[in-house]
Amino acid sequence: MTTQLIESLTEIVGSKGILTGEDVSQRPDGWMNAPQCKAKAIIRPANTDELSAVMKLCHQNDQTVTTHGGMTGLVGGAITSEQDIVVSLERMRNIVEIDTQNRTLTTEAGVTLQTIQEAAEADDLFYPVDLGARGSATIGGNIVTNAGGNRVLRYGMTRDSVLGLEAVLADGTVISSMSKVIKNNTGYDLRQLFIGSEGTLGIVTRAVLRLRPKPRGEATALVAVERFSDLSKLLSLAEGGLSGGLSSFEVMWNDFYSLVTSFERHKAPLDANSPFYVILETQGKSDEAEQARLEELLGEALEQELISDAILTQSVSERDKIWAIRDDIEALFSLSPIHGFDISLPIPAMEGYLENLRTDLLARWPESRMIVFGHLGDGNLHVIIGKVSYDEKHELDETVYRGLAPLGGSISAEHCIGHEKKPYLHHSRSEAELALMRTIKQALDPKMLLNRGKIFD
Amino acid sequence: MTTQLIESLTEIVGSKGILTGEDVSQRPDGWMNAPQCKAKAIIRPANTDELSAVMKLCHQNDQTVTTHGGMTGLVGGAITSEQDIVVSLERMRNIVEIDTQNRTLTTEAGVTLQTIQEAAEADDLFYPVDLGARGSATIGGNIVTNAGGNRVLRYGMTRDSVLGLEAVLADGTVISSMSKVIKNNTGYDLRQLFIGSEGTLGIVTRAVLRLRPKPRGEATALVAVERFSDLSKLLSLAEGGLSGGLSSFEVMWNDFYSLVTSFERHKAPLDANSPFYVILETQGKSDEAEQARLEELLGEALEQELISDAILTQSVSERDKIWAIRDDIEALFSLSPIHGFDISLPIPAMEGYLENLRTDLLARWPESRMIVFGHLGDGNLHVIIGKVSYDEKHELDETVYRGLAPLGGSISAEHCIGHEKKPYLHHSRSEAELALMRTIKQALDPKMLLNRGKIFD
Ligand SMILES: Cc1cc2nc3c(=O)[nH]c(=O)nc-3n(C[C@H](O)[C@H](O)[C@H](O)COP(=O)(O)OP(=O)(O)OC[C@H]3O[C@@H](n4cnc5c(N)ncnc54)[C@H](O)[C@@H]3O)c2cc1C
Ligand SMILES: Cc1cc2nc3c(=O)[nH]c(=O)nc-3n(C[C@H](O)[C@H](O)[C@H](O)COP(=O)(O)OP(=O)(O)OC[C@H]3O[C@@H](n4cnc5c(N)ncnc54)[C@H](O)[C@@H]3O)c2cc1C
C-alpha cells in the first residue's frame, strides 16, 4: 500500500517533488545531533494546490504527516517515525509581494527569516522578529512555534507580526485568511489557531507579515545592578524614559557574566562583582538622539541608585563586544554536559524560584552549575544547568519544572512543547486545559494525522 | 419545565442572583434604542463557581444563554429572544489584584473599563485600551469583542493586553488559563479562542491584564495634508521620528472636518480647505520632551511638503479642543438618518474604494452624504452615511460592503458581527473559513447554547 501511495504522491508533485531512500535518511530530523529522518518519503510540494492534493490523498490513506521547515526547532517537534511521511516546504520559497505603502510582506512559508528581514530592509522597512537561527529557520516554522527572540519587549512575538495566514488542514482543505489589515473582527480569528500549534492543526503555506518603519539609529548600554528588586524599577524607568524606544532589556546574572567574561576573547567592560548586568538598547530616530536619551536615562538611574555602574557604547564595535558576551553560548559548553531551559515567570517570583532551584540542584548534584540570563521584560529566563549527566535529564527536568506551576510560571516561554517537553506539559496546563486542547485537535484533525505524538498523545 | 429550571437556578445563585418579569423587560438588550430584553430570566452569578453550576444546569436542559456585559456593543450581540436566559456579570465586579512589579492586573470580567483604567492609574501604571464607552463597557465585553479604540497603533487591541483568561464553557467546565507571563508557548493558546468570539464559545469570568508604564507627558498636533499618498508617508515619518512614542494618528477627511467645524461650538484651528486633517499624538517622558520631538517632526514634514499647515497645541485646553472635533459624533446627527460603518482596508486601496463608494452612493441616493474619518495607521475607517432612510439600510449595507472583499478589506474592523452584520459576513470570510468557524463552535458548544444566532446560524 505504501508503494502505491508513494506513486500517487509522485503523480501529484512530480519526481522533483519527492525524496525517498537515502535522500531521506541522510537528512537529520532536527537541529544539531538530531536523529536521522526515518520517514517513508519527503514530499516537497511546489505550491499550495499540490500540498492540498497531497493531504487529501494522505487523509484517504490514514497517512500521518510531519512538516519540516528550517529544522532549527529545539524541542524535537520535527522528528519522525518509520510510519510518517514528511512534507517539506523547501520548494515554497517565494516572497509574493512587498506592499511598502501598507507595510506588509506576503510570502510563502518556506522562506527563511533572514530572507524576509533582508527583503524588508531593501525596501527601507523592518521585520522585527529576530533570532539566532535566522539563516535557516522558516517563516512557517516561526509562525507555528510563535517564535520570540530579542525584540519581543518592543514588537511582540511572531503572533504579533502575522496579519494573514494560509494553511492546509489534515483533509486537504485550504484555509486562506490572507488579510492585509491590522484590525479584522469578523468572526473567529482563525490565524490564532495555527500560530503556536506546532504543525498539529494545519500546515502553514503562506502568510502576510506586518512590517515596521526601519529604525534610523540606536544606542546600547551595559549597566551593573546590585539588587534584584532594582531590575524591575530600572525596566520601568527605561520604558518610561525611552517612551517606546526600548528594544532590549537583557539581564545576565553574575554567574553568567563572570563565566563568559573569564574567557580571553572578551574583555569585561564592567567588573564582575555585581549580582546583575543589563544590556539596554533603544532604537529610534538617529544614533545621536538615542545616545542622548539613553545617556539621560543612565544619569537618572545612577541618581536613583538603581544602577552602580554603566557603560554607554560609543561605536558599533563597542556595541558588538557587549552583545558578544550575551550571545556567547559556546562559553557555556565549558560546563558540559549542559542542559538549557527556557522558562517564564512573573518577575516578583523569579528571585525566590531561582534560590530554591539552586538549593535543590546543589543538594542533589553538588557539582552542578546554574547559569541564568534572559529577557526580563518578557518574564523569560534562560536557565542553563551544567555538570549534570545526560542520563539524569528526566530527573533534572522535573527539578526545574516542578517549582513553576505554584508561581504561575511556564515550562516553555518560547521553544514550545514538541516531543521533548510533552511529559512536562501538565506542569503548565490543567486537566481542563489539556482536554480543551484535545477537543480542538479532534475537531480539526480527527484522524490525528498531523505531527502525531507532538504536544500531547 | 421553565419554572422548574428557574427554581433550580435560584437555588444556585440565591434570590439576589436572579431577575424575572418586569425586572427583565425593563432592561434594554443593547446600547441606545435597543429593544427590551425578552429573556425568561437574568441570572447574576456572584462568582465563577456559581456560573459553572448555572451552565451545567442549562446544558442539561438545552437552555440557550446570552451574556450581558456593559451593553455598549454596537452590533446587536446581546439581544435575546423569549427562549433565552441571560447571564449578566454585574455582580462580578472585583479587581482581584494589582501586581505592580510584574505590571499585571487580575480582575473579574464584570468590572468596567474605566474602573480598570483608574485602578492602574492609582498605582502609577497604565491600561492602554480606551474607548468612548469606557464608563459602561466591561472587561469581559472588551475581551470577547476584542475592542480597539484610540491607541491601537501603539498598544494593539484588547487581544494584546490579555495575558490570562478564565472562561466557563457551555457545559459548565471552567477553563482557567490565568497566566501572568507574557511568553507562554505551552500547547495551544486557549485565550485566543475566547478573545473576539462574542460570547459564542464561552463566558469570560476573569482575566489577567497587562499594564504599561504610565506615560509622563504628551504632545498633540493637528496638521493639514493635501494628497492621500502623503498620509502614509507622514505616518512613516512620524513612527520613525517619534520612535515608538506615536500613540494616535487620526485622519479626518475634509467632509468630516468641514462639517464638524461648521458648528459654532468649535473654532476651526486650521482652515477647512484641505482634503485631509490628521491629529498626531505622542506620549513619553515629559510634556517638554514630547513637545520638542513633535515640533521637530512637524518641521521635517513641512520641509518634505507632506503637510501644508500645522498647529502644535500648547496647553491641555488646546489639545482638548482638537480632540473635541474628532469626537463630535453629535455633529454627524445633523445628517440624520445616519448609518455608521466600521471597516478596514489596506492603505493603498482606501482612496479608490472611497471614490467608488461615493459614486455608487450618489447614483442611488443623490441626497446622501458620506463622511469619513478613522485610525489610518490601523487601516480602520469609520464611514458615516447620512440622508439615507433606515428602510434602505440593507441595500446601503450591501453597497458599502460589496467593494471590500476584492480589495482585501474587512466589514468589521472593531465592532464584530453580532446579530446585525451576520448577513454580510460572507463579504469578509470564505466558505472554507466559515466552515472552520462552525467546526470550532460545534466542538466547544455542540448544543449551540451560547449566544445562539450571533455571528452565524
Ligand atoms: C541557534 C538557535 C537560536 C534560536 N533562538 C530562538 C529564539 O531566540 N526564540 C525562539 O522563539 N526560538 C528560537 N529558536 C527555536 C525556534 O523555534 C526556531 O528557530 C524556529 O521558529 C523554527 O523554525 P523552523 O523553520 O526551523 O522549524 P522546524 O524546526 O523545521 O519545525 C519546528 C516545528 O514546526 C513545525 N513546522 C515547521 N514548518 C511548518 C509549517 N510551515 N507548517 C506547519 N508546521 C510547521 C514542525 O513540524 C515542528 O513541529 C532558536 C533555534 C536555534 C537553533
Ligand atoms: C460610545 C461608544 C464608543 C465605542 N467605541 C468603540 C471603540 O472605539 N472601539 C471598539 O472596539 N468598540 C467600541 N465600542 C463598542 C465596543 O464593542 C463595546 O464598547 C465593548 O467592547 C463591549 O463591552 P460591553 O461590556 O458593553 O459588552 P456588551 O455590549 O454587554 O456585549 C457585547 C457582546 O459580548 C458578549 N459578552 C459580554 N460580556 C461577555 C462575557 N463576560 N463573556 C462572554 N460574552 C460576553 C455579549 O453577549 C455580546 O455578544 C463603542 C461603543 C459605544 C457605545
mmCIF file of C-alpha atoms in Angstrom, chain A residues 156-286:
data_model
loop_
_atom_site.group_PDB
_atom_site.id
_atom_site.type_symbol
_atom_site.label_atom_id
_atom_site.label_comp_id
_atom_site.label_asym_id
_atom_site.label_seq_id
_atom_site.Cartn_x
_atom_site.Cartn_y
_atom_site.Cartn_z
ATOM 1 C CA GLY A 156 5.934 41.213 20.485
ATOM 2 C CA MET A 157 6.304 37.603 19.363
ATOM 3 C CA THR A 158 5.690 36.255 15.859
ATOM 4 C CA ARG A 159 1.966 36.181 16.685
ATOM 5 C CA ASP A 160 2.038 39.973 16.728
ATOM 6 C CA SER A 161 3.535 40.264 13.254
ATOM 7 C CA VAL A 162 1.201 37.920 11.371
ATOM 8 C CA LEU A 163 -1.712 39.716 9.715
ATOM 9 C CA GLY A 164 -2.808 36.964 7.389
ATOM 10 C CA LEU A 165 -2.210 33.282 7.006
ATOM 11 C CA GLU A 166 -2.996 30.367 4.722
ATOM 12 C CA ALA A 167 -2.985 26.794 5.953
ATOM 13 C CA VAL A 168 -3.823 23.358 4.628
ATOM 14 C CA LEU A 169 -5.841 21.192 7.002
ATOM 15 C CA ALA A 170 -5.374 17.479 7.562
ATOM 16 C CA ASP A 171 -8.020 16.625 4.946
ATOM 17 C CA GLY A 172 -6.539 18.949 2.318
ATOM 18 C CA THR A 173 -8.934 21.854 2.839
ATOM 19 C CA VAL A 174 -7.206 25.167 2.179
ATOM 20 C CA ILE A 175 -7.990 27.875 4.719
ATOM 21 C CA SER A 176 -6.973 31.177 3.226
ATOM 22 C CA SER A 177 -7.153 34.102 5.657
ATOM 23 C CA MET A 178 -4.642 36.315 3.883
ATOM 24 C CA SER A 179 -5.830 39.576 5.360
ATOM 25 C CA LYS A 180 -3.570 42.599 4.979
ATOM 26 C CA VAL A 181 -5.269 44.689 7.632
ATOM 27 C CA ILE A 182 -4.412 45.072 11.293
ATOM 28 C CA LYS A 183 -7.980 45.146 12.547
ATOM 29 C CA ASN A 184 -10.386 42.458 11.460
ATOM 30 C CA ASN A 185 -13.110 41.422 13.908
ATOM 31 C CA THR A 186 -15.144 39.269 11.538
ATOM 32 C CA GLY A 187 -15.883 36.068 13.401
ATOM 33 C CA TYR A 188 -13.280 33.805 14.964
ATOM 34 C CA ASP A 189 -9.694 34.828 14.341
ATOM 35 C CA LEU A 190 -8.591 31.649 12.573
ATOM 36 C CA ARG A 191 -4.947 32.734 12.361
ATOM 37 C CA GLN A 192 -4.657 32.211 16.078
ATOM 38 C CA LEU A 193 -5.497 28.521 15.734
ATOM 39 C CA PHE A 194 -2.395 27.854 13.682
ATOM 40 C CA ILE A 195 0.066 30.221 15.341
ATOM 41 C CA GLY A 196 1.898 28.269 18.016
ATOM 42 C CA SER A 197 0.186 24.969 17.185
ATOM 43 C CA GLU A 198 3.433 23.260 16.132
ATOM 44 C CA GLY A 199 2.060 21.826 12.928
ATOM 45 C CA THR A 200 -0.591 19.742 14.678
ATOM 46 C CA LEU A 201 -3.629 21.609 13.320
ATOM 47 C CA GLY A 202 -2.576 22.557 9.798
ATOM 48 C CA ILE A 203 0.375 23.164 7.512
ATOM 49 C CA VAL A 204 1.075 26.854 7.095
ATOM 50 C CA THR A 205 1.694 27.637 3.421
ATOM 51 C CA ARG A 206 1.608 31.428 3.136
ATOM 52 C CA ALA A 207 1.479 34.474 5.355
ATOM 53 C CA VAL A 208 1.037 38.218 5.310
ATOM 54 C CA LEU A 209 3.562 39.796 7.678
ATOM 55 C CA ARG A 210 3.391 43.237 9.210
ATOM 56 C CA LEU A 211 6.450 45.394 8.586
ATOM 57 C CA ARG A 212 7.553 48.388 10.627
ATOM 58 C CA PRO A 213 9.424 51.564 9.850
ATOM 59 C CA LYS A 214 13.153 50.917 9.857
ATOM 60 C CA PRO A 215 14.803 52.339 12.968
ATOM 61 C CA ARG A 216 17.228 55.080 11.914
ATOM 62 C CA GLY A 217 19.583 54.818 14.820
ATOM 63 C CA GLU A 218 20.268 53.046 18.086
ATOM 64 C CA ALA A 219 22.177 53.202 21.329
ATOM 65 C CA THR A 220 23.360 50.479 23.666
ATOM 66 C CA ALA A 221 24.476 50.418 27.269
ATOM 67 C CA LEU A 222 25.685 47.853 29.759
ATOM 68 C CA VAL A 223 24.895 48.514 33.414
ATOM 69 C CA ALA A 224 25.515 46.803 36.742
ATOM 70 C CA VAL A 225 22.684 46.352 39.233
ATOM 71 C CA GLU A 226 23.027 45.442 42.905
ATOM 72 C CA ARG A 227 19.554 44.279 43.919
ATOM 73 C CA PHE A 228 17.016 42.117 42.107
ATOM 74 C CA SER A 229 14.211 44.490 43.036
ATOM 75 C CA ASP A 230 16.037 47.303 41.240
ATOM 76 C CA LEU A 231 15.810 45.418 37.947
ATOM 77 C CA SER A 232 12.095 45.967 37.507
ATOM 78 C CA LYS A 233 12.402 49.554 38.688
ATOM 79 C CA LEU A 234 15.079 50.100 36.073
ATOM 80 C CA LEU A 235 12.868 48.472 33.464
ATOM 81 C CA SER A 236 10.001 50.830 34.306
ATOM 82 C CA LEU A 237 12.300 53.821 34.262
ATOM 83 C CA ALA A 238 13.694 52.777 30.895
ATOM 84 C CA GLU A 239 10.295 52.132 29.340
ATOM 85 C CA GLY A 240 9.048 55.467 30.592
ATOM 86 C CA GLY A 241 12.169 57.430 29.744
ATOM 87 C CA LEU A 242 12.704 55.941 26.310
ATOM 88 C CA SER A 243 8.946 56.097 25.607
ATOM 89 C CA GLY A 244 8.524 53.156 23.285
ATOM 90 C CA GLY A 245 12.098 53.163 22.021
ATOM 91 C CA LEU A 246 13.413 50.474 24.369
ATOM 92 C CA SER A 247 14.063 47.400 22.239
ATOM 93 C CA SER A 248 16.138 45.178 24.545
ATOM 94 C CA PHE A 249 16.424 44.692 28.279
ATOM 95 C CA GLU A 250 18.635 41.642 28.640
ATOM 96 C CA VAL A 251 19.642 40.599 32.120
ATOM 97 C CA MET A 252 22.711 38.469 32.897
ATOM 98 C CA TRP A 253 23.067 37.048 36.380
ATOM 99 C CA ASN A 254 26.543 37.244 37.846
ATOM 100 C CA ASP A 255 27.268 33.574 37.235
ATOM 101 C CA PHE A 256 26.645 34.084 33.534
ATOM 102 C CA TYR A 257 28.582 37.324 33.249
ATOM 103 C CA SER A 258 31.593 36.177 35.216
ATOM 104 C CA LEU A 259 31.787 32.825 33.435
ATOM 105 C CA VAL A 260 31.619 34.318 29.961
ATOM 106 C CA THR A 261 33.981 37.215 30.637
ATOM 107 C CA SER A 262 36.512 34.816 32.150
ATOM 108 C CA PHE A 263 37.271 33.739 28.574
ATOM 109 C CA GLU A 264 40.109 35.619 26.960
ATOM 110 C CA ARG A 265 38.116 36.502 23.868
ATOM 111 C CA HIS A 266 36.132 39.004 25.948
ATOM 112 C CA LYS A 267 37.379 41.979 27.912
ATOM 113 C CA ALA A 268 34.912 42.531 30.754
ATOM 114 C CA PRO A 269 33.574 46.050 30.119
ATOM 115 C CA LEU A 270 32.494 46.254 33.780
ATOM 116 C CA ASP A 271 33.945 44.457 36.831
ATOM 117 C CA ALA A 272 32.331 41.123 37.526
ATOM 118 C CA ASN A 273 31.443 41.965 41.158
ATOM 119 C CA SER A 274 27.784 42.814 40.780
ATOM 120 C CA PRO A 275 24.920 40.339 41.038
ATOM 121 C CA PHE A 276 23.237 41.545 37.816
ATOM 122 C CA TYR A 277 24.169 43.078 34.473
ATOM 123 C CA VAL A 278 21.711 44.514 31.985
ATOM 124 C CA ILE A 279 22.080 45.331 28.307
ATOM 125 C CA LEU A 280 19.777 48.214 27.433
ATOM 126 C CA GLU A 281 19.152 49.043 23.805
ATOM 127 C CA THR A 282 16.979 51.733 22.302
ATOM 128 C CA GLN A 283 16.091 52.207 18.659
ATOM 129 C CA GLY A 284 14.790 55.380 17.118
ATOM 130 C CA LYS A 285 15.321 58.473 15.119
ATOM 131 C CA SER A 286 19.120 58.697 14.903
#
